[in-house]
Short mmCIF file of C-alpha atoms in Angstrom, two decimals:
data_model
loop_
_atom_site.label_atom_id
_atom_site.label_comp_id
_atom_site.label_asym_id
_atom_site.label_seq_id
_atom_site.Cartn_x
_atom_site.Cartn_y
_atom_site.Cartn_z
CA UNK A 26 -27.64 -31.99 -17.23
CA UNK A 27 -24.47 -31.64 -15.27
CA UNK A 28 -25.09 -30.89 -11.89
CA UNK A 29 -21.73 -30.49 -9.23
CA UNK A 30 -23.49 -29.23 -6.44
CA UNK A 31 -24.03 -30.96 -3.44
CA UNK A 32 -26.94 -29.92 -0.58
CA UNK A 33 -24.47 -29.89 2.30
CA UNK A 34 -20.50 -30.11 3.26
CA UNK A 35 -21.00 -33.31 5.48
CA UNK A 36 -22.00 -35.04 1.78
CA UNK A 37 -18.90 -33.33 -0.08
CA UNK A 38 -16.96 -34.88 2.19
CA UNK A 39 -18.11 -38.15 2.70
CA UNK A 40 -16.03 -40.35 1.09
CA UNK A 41 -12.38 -39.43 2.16
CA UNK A 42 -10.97 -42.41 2.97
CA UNK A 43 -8.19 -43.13 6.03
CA UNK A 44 -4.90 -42.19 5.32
CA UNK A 45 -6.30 -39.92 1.95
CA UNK A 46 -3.92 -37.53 1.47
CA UNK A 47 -5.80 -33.65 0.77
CA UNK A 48 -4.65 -30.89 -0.36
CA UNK A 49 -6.71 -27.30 1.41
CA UNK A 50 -6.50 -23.64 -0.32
CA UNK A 51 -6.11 -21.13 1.15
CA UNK A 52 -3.00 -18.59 2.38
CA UNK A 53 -3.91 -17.32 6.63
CA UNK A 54 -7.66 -17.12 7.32
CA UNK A 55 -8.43 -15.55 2.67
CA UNK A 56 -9.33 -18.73 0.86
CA UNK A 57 -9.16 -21.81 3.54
CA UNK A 58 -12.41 -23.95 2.83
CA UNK A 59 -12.95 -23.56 6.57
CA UNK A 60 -16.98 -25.47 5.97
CA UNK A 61 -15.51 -28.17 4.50
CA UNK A 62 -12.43 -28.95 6.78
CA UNK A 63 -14.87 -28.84 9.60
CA UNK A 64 -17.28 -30.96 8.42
CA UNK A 65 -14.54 -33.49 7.20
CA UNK A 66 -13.14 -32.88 11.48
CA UNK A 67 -17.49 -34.32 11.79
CA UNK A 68 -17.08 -37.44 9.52
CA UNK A 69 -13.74 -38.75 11.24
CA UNK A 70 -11.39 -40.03 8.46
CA UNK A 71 -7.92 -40.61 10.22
CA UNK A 72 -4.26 -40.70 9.50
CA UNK A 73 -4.69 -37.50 6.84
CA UNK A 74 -1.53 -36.45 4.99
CA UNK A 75 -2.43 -32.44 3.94
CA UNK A 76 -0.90 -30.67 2.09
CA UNK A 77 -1.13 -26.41 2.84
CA UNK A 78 0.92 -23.56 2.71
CA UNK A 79 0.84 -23.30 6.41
CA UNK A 80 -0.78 -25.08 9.70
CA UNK A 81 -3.67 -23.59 9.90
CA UNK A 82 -4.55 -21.72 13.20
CA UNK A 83 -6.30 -22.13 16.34
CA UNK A 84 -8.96 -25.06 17.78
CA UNK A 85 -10.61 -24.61 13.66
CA UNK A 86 -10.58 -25.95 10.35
CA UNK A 87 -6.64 -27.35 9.62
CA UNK A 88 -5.72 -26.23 12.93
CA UNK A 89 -8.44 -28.24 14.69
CA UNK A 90 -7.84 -31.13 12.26
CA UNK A 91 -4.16 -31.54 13.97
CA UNK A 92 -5.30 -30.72 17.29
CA UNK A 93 -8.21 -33.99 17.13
CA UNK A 94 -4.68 -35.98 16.17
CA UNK A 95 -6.04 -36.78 12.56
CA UNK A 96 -3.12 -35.80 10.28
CA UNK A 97 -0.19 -38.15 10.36
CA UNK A 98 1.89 -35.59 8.08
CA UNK A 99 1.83 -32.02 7.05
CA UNK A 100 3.50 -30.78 4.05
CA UNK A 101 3.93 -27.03 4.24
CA UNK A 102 5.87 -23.91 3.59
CA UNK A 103 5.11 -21.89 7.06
CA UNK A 104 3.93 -24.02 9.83
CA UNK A 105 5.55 -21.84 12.39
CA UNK A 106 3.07 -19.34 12.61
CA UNK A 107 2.14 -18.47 16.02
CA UNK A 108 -1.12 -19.09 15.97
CA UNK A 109 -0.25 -23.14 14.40
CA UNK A 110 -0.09 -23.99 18.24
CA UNK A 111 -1.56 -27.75 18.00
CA UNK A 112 0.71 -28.53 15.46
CA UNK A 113 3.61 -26.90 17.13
CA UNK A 114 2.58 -29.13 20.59
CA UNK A 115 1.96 -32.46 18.21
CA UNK A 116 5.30 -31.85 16.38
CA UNK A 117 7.18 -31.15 19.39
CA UNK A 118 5.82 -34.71 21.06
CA UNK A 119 7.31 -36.47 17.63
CA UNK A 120 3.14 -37.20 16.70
CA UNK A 121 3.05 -35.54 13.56
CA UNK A 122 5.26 -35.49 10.29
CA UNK A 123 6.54 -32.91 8.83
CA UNK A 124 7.60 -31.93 5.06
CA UNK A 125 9.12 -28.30 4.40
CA UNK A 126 9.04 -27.14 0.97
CA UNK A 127 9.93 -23.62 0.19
CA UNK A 128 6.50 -22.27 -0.83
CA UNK A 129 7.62 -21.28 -4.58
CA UNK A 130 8.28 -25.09 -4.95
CA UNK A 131 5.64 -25.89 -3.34
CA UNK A 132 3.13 -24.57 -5.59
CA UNK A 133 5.10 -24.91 -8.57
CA UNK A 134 4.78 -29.03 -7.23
CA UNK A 135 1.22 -28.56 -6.82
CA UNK A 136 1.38 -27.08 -10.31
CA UNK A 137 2.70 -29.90 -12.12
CA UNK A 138 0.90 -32.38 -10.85
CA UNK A 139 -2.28 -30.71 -12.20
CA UNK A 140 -0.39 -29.84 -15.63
CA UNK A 141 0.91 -33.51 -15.86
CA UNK A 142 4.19 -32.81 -15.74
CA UNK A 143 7.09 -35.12 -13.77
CA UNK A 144 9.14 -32.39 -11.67
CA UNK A 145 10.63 -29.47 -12.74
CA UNK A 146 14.30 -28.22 -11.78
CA UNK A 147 14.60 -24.96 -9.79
CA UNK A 148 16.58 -22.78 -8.61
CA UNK A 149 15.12 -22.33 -4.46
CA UNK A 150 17.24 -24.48 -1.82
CA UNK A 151 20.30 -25.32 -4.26
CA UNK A 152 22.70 -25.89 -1.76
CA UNK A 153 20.52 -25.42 1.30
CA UNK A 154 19.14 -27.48 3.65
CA UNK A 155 16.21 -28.02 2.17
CA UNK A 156 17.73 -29.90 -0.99
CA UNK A 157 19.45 -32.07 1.09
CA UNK A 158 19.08 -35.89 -0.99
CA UNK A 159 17.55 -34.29 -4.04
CA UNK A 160 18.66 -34.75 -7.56
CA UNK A 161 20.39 -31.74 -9.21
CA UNK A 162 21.78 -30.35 -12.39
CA UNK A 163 23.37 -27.34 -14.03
CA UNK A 164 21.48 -25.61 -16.91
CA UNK A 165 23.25 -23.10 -18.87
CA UNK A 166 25.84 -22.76 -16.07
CA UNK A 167 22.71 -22.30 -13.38
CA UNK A 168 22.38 -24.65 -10.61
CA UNK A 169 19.06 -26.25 -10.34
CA UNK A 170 17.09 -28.97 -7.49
CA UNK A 171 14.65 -31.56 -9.74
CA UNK A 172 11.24 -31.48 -7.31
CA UNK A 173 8.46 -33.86 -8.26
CA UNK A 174 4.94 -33.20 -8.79
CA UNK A 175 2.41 -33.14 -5.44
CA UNK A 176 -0.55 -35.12 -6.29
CA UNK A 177 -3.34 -35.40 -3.76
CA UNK A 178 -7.06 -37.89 -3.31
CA UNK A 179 -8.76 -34.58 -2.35
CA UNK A 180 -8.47 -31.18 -2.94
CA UNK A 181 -10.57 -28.74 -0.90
CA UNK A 182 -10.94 -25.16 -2.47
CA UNK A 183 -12.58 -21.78 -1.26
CA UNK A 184 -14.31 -19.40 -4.27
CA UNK A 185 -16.53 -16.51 -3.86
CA UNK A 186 -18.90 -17.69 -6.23
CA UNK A 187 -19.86 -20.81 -8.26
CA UNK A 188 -22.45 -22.52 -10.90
CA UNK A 189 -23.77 -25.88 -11.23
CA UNK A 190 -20.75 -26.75 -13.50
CA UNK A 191 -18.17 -26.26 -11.66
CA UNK A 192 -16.73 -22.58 -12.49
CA UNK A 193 -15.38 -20.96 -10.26
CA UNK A 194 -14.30 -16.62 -9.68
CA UNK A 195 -12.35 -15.82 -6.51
CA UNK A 196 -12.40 -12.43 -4.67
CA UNK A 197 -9.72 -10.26 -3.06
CA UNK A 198 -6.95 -12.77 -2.14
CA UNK A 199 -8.64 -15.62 -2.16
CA UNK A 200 -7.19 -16.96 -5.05
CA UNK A 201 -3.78 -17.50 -3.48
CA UNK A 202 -3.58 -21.59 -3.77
CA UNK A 203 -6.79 -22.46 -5.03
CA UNK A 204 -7.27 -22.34 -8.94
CA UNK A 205 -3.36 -24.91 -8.66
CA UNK A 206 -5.06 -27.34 -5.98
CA UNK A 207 -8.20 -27.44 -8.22
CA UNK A 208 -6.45 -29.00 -10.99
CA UNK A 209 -4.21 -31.31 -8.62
CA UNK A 210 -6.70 -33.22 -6.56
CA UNK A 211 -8.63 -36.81 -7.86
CA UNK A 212 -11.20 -35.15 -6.53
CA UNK A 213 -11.89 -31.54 -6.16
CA UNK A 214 -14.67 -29.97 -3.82
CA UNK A 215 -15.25 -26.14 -3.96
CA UNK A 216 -16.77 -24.43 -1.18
CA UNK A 217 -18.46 -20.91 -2.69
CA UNK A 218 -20.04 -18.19 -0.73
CA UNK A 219 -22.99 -18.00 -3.42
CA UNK A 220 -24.01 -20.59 -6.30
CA UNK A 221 -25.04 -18.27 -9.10
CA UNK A 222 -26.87 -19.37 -12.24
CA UNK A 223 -24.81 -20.77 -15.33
CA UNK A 224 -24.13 -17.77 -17.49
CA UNK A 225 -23.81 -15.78 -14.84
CA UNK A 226 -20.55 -15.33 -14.70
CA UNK A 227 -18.54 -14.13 -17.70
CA UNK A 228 -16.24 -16.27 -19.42
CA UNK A 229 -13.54 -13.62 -18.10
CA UNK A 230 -14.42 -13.60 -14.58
CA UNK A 231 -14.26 -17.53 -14.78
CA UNK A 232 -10.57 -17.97 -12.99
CA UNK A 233 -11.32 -22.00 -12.06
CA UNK A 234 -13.07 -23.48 -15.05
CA UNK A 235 -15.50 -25.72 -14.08
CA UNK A 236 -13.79 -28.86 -15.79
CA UNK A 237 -11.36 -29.09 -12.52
CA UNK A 238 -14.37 -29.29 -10.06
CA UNK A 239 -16.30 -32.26 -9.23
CA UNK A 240 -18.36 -31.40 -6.20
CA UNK A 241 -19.88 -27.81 -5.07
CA UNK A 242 -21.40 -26.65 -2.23
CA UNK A 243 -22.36 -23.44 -1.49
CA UNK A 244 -22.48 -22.60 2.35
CA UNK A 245 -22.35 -19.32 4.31
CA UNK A 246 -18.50 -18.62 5.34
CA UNK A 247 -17.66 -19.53 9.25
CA UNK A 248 -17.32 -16.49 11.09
CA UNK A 249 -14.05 -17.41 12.62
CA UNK A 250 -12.76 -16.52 9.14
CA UNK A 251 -14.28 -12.89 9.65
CA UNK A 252 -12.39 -12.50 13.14
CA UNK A 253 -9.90 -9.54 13.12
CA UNK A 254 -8.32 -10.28 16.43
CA UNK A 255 -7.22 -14.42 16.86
CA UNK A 256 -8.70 -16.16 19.91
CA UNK A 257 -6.62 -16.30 23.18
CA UNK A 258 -4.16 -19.73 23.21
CA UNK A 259 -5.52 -23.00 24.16
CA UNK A 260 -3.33 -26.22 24.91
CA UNK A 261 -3.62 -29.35 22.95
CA UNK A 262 -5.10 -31.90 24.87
CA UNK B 7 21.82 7.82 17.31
CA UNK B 8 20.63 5.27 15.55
CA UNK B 9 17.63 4.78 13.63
CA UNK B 10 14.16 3.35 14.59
CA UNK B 11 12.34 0.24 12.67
CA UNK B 12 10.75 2.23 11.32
CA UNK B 13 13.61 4.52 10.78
CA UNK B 14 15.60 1.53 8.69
CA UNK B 15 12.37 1.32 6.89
CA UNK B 16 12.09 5.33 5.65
CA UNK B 17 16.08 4.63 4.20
CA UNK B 18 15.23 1.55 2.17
CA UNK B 19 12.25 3.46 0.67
CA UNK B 20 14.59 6.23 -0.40
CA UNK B 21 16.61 3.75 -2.68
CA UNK B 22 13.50 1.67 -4.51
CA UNK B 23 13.46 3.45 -8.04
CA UNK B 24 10.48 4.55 -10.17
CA UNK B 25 9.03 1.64 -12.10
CA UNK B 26 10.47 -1.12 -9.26
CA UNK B 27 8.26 -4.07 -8.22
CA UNK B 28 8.99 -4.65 -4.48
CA UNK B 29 8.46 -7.75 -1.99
CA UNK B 30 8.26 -6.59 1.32
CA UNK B 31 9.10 -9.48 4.07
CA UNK B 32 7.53 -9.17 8.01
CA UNK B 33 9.02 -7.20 9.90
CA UNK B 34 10.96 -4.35 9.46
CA UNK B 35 10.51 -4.67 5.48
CA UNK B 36 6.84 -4.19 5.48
CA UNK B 37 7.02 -1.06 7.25
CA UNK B 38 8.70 0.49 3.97
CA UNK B 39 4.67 0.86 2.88
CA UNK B 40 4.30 4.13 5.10
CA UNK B 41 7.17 5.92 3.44
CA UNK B 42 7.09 5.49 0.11
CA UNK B 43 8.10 8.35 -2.09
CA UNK B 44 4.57 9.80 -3.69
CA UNK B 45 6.41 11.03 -6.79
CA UNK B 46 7.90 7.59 -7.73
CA UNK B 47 5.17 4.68 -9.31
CA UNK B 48 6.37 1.72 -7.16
CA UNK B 49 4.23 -1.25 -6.78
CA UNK B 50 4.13 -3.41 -3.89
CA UNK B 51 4.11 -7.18 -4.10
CA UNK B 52 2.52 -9.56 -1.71
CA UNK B 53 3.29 -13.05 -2.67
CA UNK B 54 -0.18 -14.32 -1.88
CA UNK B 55 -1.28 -12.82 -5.06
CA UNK B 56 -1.61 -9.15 -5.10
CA UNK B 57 0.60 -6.76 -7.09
CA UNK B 58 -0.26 -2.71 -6.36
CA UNK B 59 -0.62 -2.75 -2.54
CA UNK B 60 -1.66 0.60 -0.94
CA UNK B 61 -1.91 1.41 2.84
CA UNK B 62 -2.88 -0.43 4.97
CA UNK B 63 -6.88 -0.25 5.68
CA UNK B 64 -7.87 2.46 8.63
CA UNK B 65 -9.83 0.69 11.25
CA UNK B 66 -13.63 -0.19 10.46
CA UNK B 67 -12.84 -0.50 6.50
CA UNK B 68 -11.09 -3.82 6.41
CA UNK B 69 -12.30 -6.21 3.94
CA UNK B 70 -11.39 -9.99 5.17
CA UNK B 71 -10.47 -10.81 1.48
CA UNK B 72 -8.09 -8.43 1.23
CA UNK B 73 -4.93 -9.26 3.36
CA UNK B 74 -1.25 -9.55 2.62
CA UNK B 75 1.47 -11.92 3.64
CA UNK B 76 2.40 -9.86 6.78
CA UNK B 77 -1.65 -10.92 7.25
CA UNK B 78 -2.53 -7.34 7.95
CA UNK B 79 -5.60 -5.64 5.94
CA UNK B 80 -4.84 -3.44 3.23
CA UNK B 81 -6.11 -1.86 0.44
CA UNK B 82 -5.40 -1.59 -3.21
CA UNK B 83 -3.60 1.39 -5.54
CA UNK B 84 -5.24 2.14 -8.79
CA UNK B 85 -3.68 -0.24 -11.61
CA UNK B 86 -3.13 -3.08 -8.88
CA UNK B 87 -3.95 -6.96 -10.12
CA UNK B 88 -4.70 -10.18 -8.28
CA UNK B 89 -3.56 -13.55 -8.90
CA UNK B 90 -3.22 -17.05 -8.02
CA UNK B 91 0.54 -18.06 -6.31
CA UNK B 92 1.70 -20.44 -9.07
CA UNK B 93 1.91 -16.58 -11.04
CA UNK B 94 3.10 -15.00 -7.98
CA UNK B 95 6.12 -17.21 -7.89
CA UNK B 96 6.65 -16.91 -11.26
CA UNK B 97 6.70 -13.20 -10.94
CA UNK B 98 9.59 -14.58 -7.87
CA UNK B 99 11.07 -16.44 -9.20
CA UNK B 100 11.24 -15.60 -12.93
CA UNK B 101 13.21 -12.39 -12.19
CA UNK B 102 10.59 -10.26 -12.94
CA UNK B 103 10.11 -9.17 -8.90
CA UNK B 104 12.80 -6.10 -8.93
CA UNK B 105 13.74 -5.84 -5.73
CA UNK B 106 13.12 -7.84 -2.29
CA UNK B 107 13.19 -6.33 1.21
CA UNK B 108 13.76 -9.19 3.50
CA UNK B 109 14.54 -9.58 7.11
CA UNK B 110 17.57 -11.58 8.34
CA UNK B 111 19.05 -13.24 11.31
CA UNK B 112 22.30 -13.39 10.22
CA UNK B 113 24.32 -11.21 6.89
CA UNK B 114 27.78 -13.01 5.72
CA UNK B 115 30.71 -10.92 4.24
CA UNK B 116 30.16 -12.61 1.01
CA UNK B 117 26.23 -12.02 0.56
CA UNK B 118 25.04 -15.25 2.34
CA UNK B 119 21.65 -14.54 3.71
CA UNK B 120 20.69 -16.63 6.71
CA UNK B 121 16.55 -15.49 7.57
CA UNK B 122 14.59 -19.15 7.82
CA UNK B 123 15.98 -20.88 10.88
CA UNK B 124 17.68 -20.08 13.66
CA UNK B 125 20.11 -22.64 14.58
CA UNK B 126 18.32 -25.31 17.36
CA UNK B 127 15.07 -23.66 16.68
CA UNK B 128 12.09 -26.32 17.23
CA UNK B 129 9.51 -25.62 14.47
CA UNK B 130 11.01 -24.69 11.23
CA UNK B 131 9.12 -22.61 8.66
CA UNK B 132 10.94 -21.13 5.59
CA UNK B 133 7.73 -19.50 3.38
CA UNK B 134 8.61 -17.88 0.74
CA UNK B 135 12.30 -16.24 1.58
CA UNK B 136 14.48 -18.68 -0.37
CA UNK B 137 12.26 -18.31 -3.47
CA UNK B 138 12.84 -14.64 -3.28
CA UNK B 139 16.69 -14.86 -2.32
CA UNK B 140 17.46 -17.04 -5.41
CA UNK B 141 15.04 -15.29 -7.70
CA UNK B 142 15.01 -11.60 -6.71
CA UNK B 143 18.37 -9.51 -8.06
CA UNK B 144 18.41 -6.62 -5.71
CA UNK B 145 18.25 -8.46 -2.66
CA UNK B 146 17.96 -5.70 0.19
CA UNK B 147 18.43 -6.73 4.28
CA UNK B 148 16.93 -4.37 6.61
CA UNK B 149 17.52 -5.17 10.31
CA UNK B 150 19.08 -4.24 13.56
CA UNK B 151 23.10 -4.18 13.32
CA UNK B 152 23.23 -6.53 15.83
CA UNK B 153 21.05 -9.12 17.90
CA UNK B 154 18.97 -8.51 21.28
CA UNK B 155 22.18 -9.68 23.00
CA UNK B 156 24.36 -6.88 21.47
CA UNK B 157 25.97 -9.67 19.16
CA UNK B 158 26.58 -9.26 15.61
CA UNK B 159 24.58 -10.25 12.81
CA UNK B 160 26.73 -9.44 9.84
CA UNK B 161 29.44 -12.13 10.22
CA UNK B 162 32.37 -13.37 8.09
CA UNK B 163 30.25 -16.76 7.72
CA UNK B 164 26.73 -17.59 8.57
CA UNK B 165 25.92 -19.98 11.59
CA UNK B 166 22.78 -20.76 10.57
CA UNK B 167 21.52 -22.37 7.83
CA UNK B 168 21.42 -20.44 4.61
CA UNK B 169 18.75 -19.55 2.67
CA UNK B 170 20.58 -18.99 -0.39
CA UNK B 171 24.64 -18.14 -0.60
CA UNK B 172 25.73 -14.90 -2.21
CA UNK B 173 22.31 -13.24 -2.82
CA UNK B 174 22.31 -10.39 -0.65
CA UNK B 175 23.34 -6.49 -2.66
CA UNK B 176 22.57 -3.79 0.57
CA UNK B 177 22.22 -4.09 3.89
CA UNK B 178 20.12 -2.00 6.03
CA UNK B 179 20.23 -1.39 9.60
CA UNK B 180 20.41 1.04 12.50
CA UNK B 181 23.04 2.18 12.51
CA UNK B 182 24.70 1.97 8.90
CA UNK B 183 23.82 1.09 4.90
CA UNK B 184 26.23 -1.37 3.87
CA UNK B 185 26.76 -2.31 -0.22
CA UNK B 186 28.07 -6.03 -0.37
CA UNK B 187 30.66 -5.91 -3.04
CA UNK B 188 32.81 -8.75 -4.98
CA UNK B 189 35.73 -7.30 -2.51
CA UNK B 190 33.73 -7.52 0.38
CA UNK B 191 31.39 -5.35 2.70
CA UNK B 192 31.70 -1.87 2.05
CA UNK B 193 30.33 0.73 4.11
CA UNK B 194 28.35 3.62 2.18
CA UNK B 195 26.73 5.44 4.96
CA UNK B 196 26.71 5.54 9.03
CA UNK B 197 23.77 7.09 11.07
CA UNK B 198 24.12 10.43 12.14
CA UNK B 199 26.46 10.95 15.11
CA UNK B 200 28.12 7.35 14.57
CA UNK B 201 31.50 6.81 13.79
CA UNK B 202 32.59 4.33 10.97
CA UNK B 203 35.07 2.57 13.83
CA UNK B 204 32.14 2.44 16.17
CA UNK B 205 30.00 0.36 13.16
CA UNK B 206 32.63 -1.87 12.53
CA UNK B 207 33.23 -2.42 16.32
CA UNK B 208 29.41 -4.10 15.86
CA UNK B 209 30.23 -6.23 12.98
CA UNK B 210 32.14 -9.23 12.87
CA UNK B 211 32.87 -9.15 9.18
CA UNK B 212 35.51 -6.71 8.47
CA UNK B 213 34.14 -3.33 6.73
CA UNK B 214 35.86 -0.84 3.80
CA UNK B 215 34.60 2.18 4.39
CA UNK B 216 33.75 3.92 0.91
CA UNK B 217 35.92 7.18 0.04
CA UNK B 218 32.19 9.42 -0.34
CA UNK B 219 30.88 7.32 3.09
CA UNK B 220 28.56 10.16 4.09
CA UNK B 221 26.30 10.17 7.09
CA UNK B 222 21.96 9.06 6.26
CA UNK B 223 19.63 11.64 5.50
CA UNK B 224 16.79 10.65 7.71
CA UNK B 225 15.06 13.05 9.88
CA UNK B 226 14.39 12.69 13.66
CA UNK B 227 10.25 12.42 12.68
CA UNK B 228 7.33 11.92 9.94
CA UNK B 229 4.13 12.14 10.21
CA UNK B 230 4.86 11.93 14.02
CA UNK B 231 6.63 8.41 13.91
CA UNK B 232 9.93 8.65 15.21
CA UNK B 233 13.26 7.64 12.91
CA UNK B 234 15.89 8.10 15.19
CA UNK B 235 16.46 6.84 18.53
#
């Protein structure tokens, strides 16, 4: 019998290495595996390169990662956001790298590493700063940047609910990055709000099919995801 | 007199067609929610993944899975969908996306859009703004003429870096709607009360003004949010 689930986060996470390089759903507070980023802040692998559309927020989950100095490079559409304070204090001091992709690409990258592609040309950046170095080409008289697939070690994903094998149905906006990371990572760990019995979920209400996921845990959501109002500023130590 | 944010916001809405599919960027662009015309179907895109965003949720309803990409709570309009981003870019980027509403820090003569960095700034973050300046065809600007400084923003070239050249069709601001044109800027209307001399004196790029140049039709109020200042 297949069986994905695992009893607890601190076991889905207990074999990312130093220096893995992870990839975490999620776009603002809908869809961030906030249980599992935690629990990997817990088990203490260093020198992270994560991939996510932005720098997550506050003294939690991506945001708390950066602020314990554990990522050695983000690679993000939005860092800036004003609540991405540690990051903004670690990049500012020169301690953390930084990789901007405009977030189309970026997902589109995400995308092809999962679909086994080697790049795709696009349109975004031609011209721009941000395709400074990077291989181009005109296609049917339209200018075009060649970006290469974004492969990770880990990919941590947020669903609403999950079965034994794997699949996966998202709620809301939750969906956002998470069905293209599940198909991207060596190894893919879904966080769900409830583990439901196979069958039941339709085979339409399936968005992640269960052949992407490797590990499952199901886990009540952290209530800082709930908050309406974000915490008052702290400093990075 | 000049028009509000929220002002800038009521004109754009006025132009969006029945049948459009419209990006609104933070800021000034998301505001174009609140005022859009009930007897035109227009559905709102989030690039997070929702297409058929209503109003905004009234206090004590919000749902935490249901946010935009302004990150503010809202609900959904009958026929809306929900999708992953690698679709939601593809909807950008594909052309499909009918019209963008997008902030900007600085407007050049020819259509560049500068809106992701401002020259010297520390932490960069571009998000989703070139994708929707390279994909989107009716590019709209809506911002103040000029910056909190009283300098301009629409310029002959851009100082900052671009985030795409030659993408921008309208731009909207307080004090004037401006078409950008293979002959250059040209201005279509002025807020009431302004002069076309006195919006060119706030722009560095030089203006035509158009032979019907008329003054806007917003009014001073709705629904007890002021649109004029």
């Amino acid at each position: 019998m297949i069986d994905k689930t695992v009893a607890s986060c601190k076991e889905a996470v207990a074999d990312v290495f130093d220096g893995a390089t992870l990839m975490f759903g999620g776009f603002g507070d809908p869809g961030v595996p906030g249980r599992l980023i935690e629990a990997l802040r817990e088990q203490g692998a260093s020198r992270l390169c994560v991939i996510h559309n932005g720098a997550g927020g506050d003294d939690f989950a991506l945001g708390g990662l950066i602020l314990d100095g554990r990522v050695r490079k983000l690679i993000a559409s939005f860092p800036n956001s004003p609540r991405a304070w540690a990051f903004r204090d670690r990049y500012l001091k020169g301690e953390i790298e930084l990789e901007l992709i405009p977030q189309g690409t970026l997902v589109e990258r995400i995308r092809a590493a999962g679909a086994g592609l080697g790049g795709f040309f696009t349109p975004t950046a031609f011209g721009t700063e941000l395709a400074v170095g990077k291989e181009t080409r005109i296609i049917d008289g339209r200018e075009y940047v060649l970006e290469a697939p974004l492969h990770a070690d880990f990919a941590f994903i947020k669903a609403h609910r999950g079965d034994r094998l794997g699949n996966l149905s998202y709620r809301g906006a939750m969906r956002n990055f998470n069905p293209v990371m599940a198909t991207a990572g060596k190894v893919v760990i879904a966080e769900v709000d409830q583990l439901v019995p196979v069958g039941a979920l339709s085979p339409e209400e399936i968005h992640t099919p269960g052949i992407f996921v490797d590990l499952l845990v199901e886990v009540e959501r952290d209530p800082r995801l709930f908050e309406l109002e974000p915490p008052k500023r702290r400093s990075a130590k | 007199m000049t028009l509000t944010r929220d002002g800038i916001a009521y004109r754009v809405a006025l132009d969006l067609p029945e049948g459009s599919y419209v990006n609104l960027g933070i800021g000034i662009p998301i505001l174009v929610t609140a005022y859009l015309p009930p007897d035109k179907e227009i559905f709102i895109h989030s690039e997070n993944g929702l297409l058929g965003v209503g109003p905004m949720s009234l206090p004590g309803t919000e749902d935490p899975d249901f946010l935009n990409a302004s990150k503010q709570f809202v609900t959904l309009v009958p026929g809306a969908s929900l999708f992953d981003h690698a679709l939601s870019f593809t909807m950008i980027r594909g052309g499909h996306i009918t019209h963008s509403v997008i902030g900007a820090i600085e407007v050049a003569a020819n259509g560049d859009l500068a809106n992701w960095r401002v020259s010297g700034e520390k932490v960069p973050g571009v998000g989703g703004a070139m994708d929707l300046a390279f994909g989107v065809r009716n590019l709209y600007v809506a911002m103040n003429h000029v910056t909190n400084k009283g300098e301009p923003k629409i310029l002959n070239h851009c100082t900052c870096p671009l985030t795409a050249p030659r993408c921008v069709r309208r731009i909207y601001t307080d004090m004037a709607l401006i078409e950008v044109t293979p002959e250059g800027l040209l201005l279509r209307e002025v807020a009431r009360g302004l002069t076309a001399e006195a919006v060119q004196a706030c722009t560095e790029a030089p203006l035509r003004v158009a032979d019907d140049c008329r003054e806007m039709t917003v009014p001073d109020e709705f629904k007890g949010v002021r649109l004029t200042a």
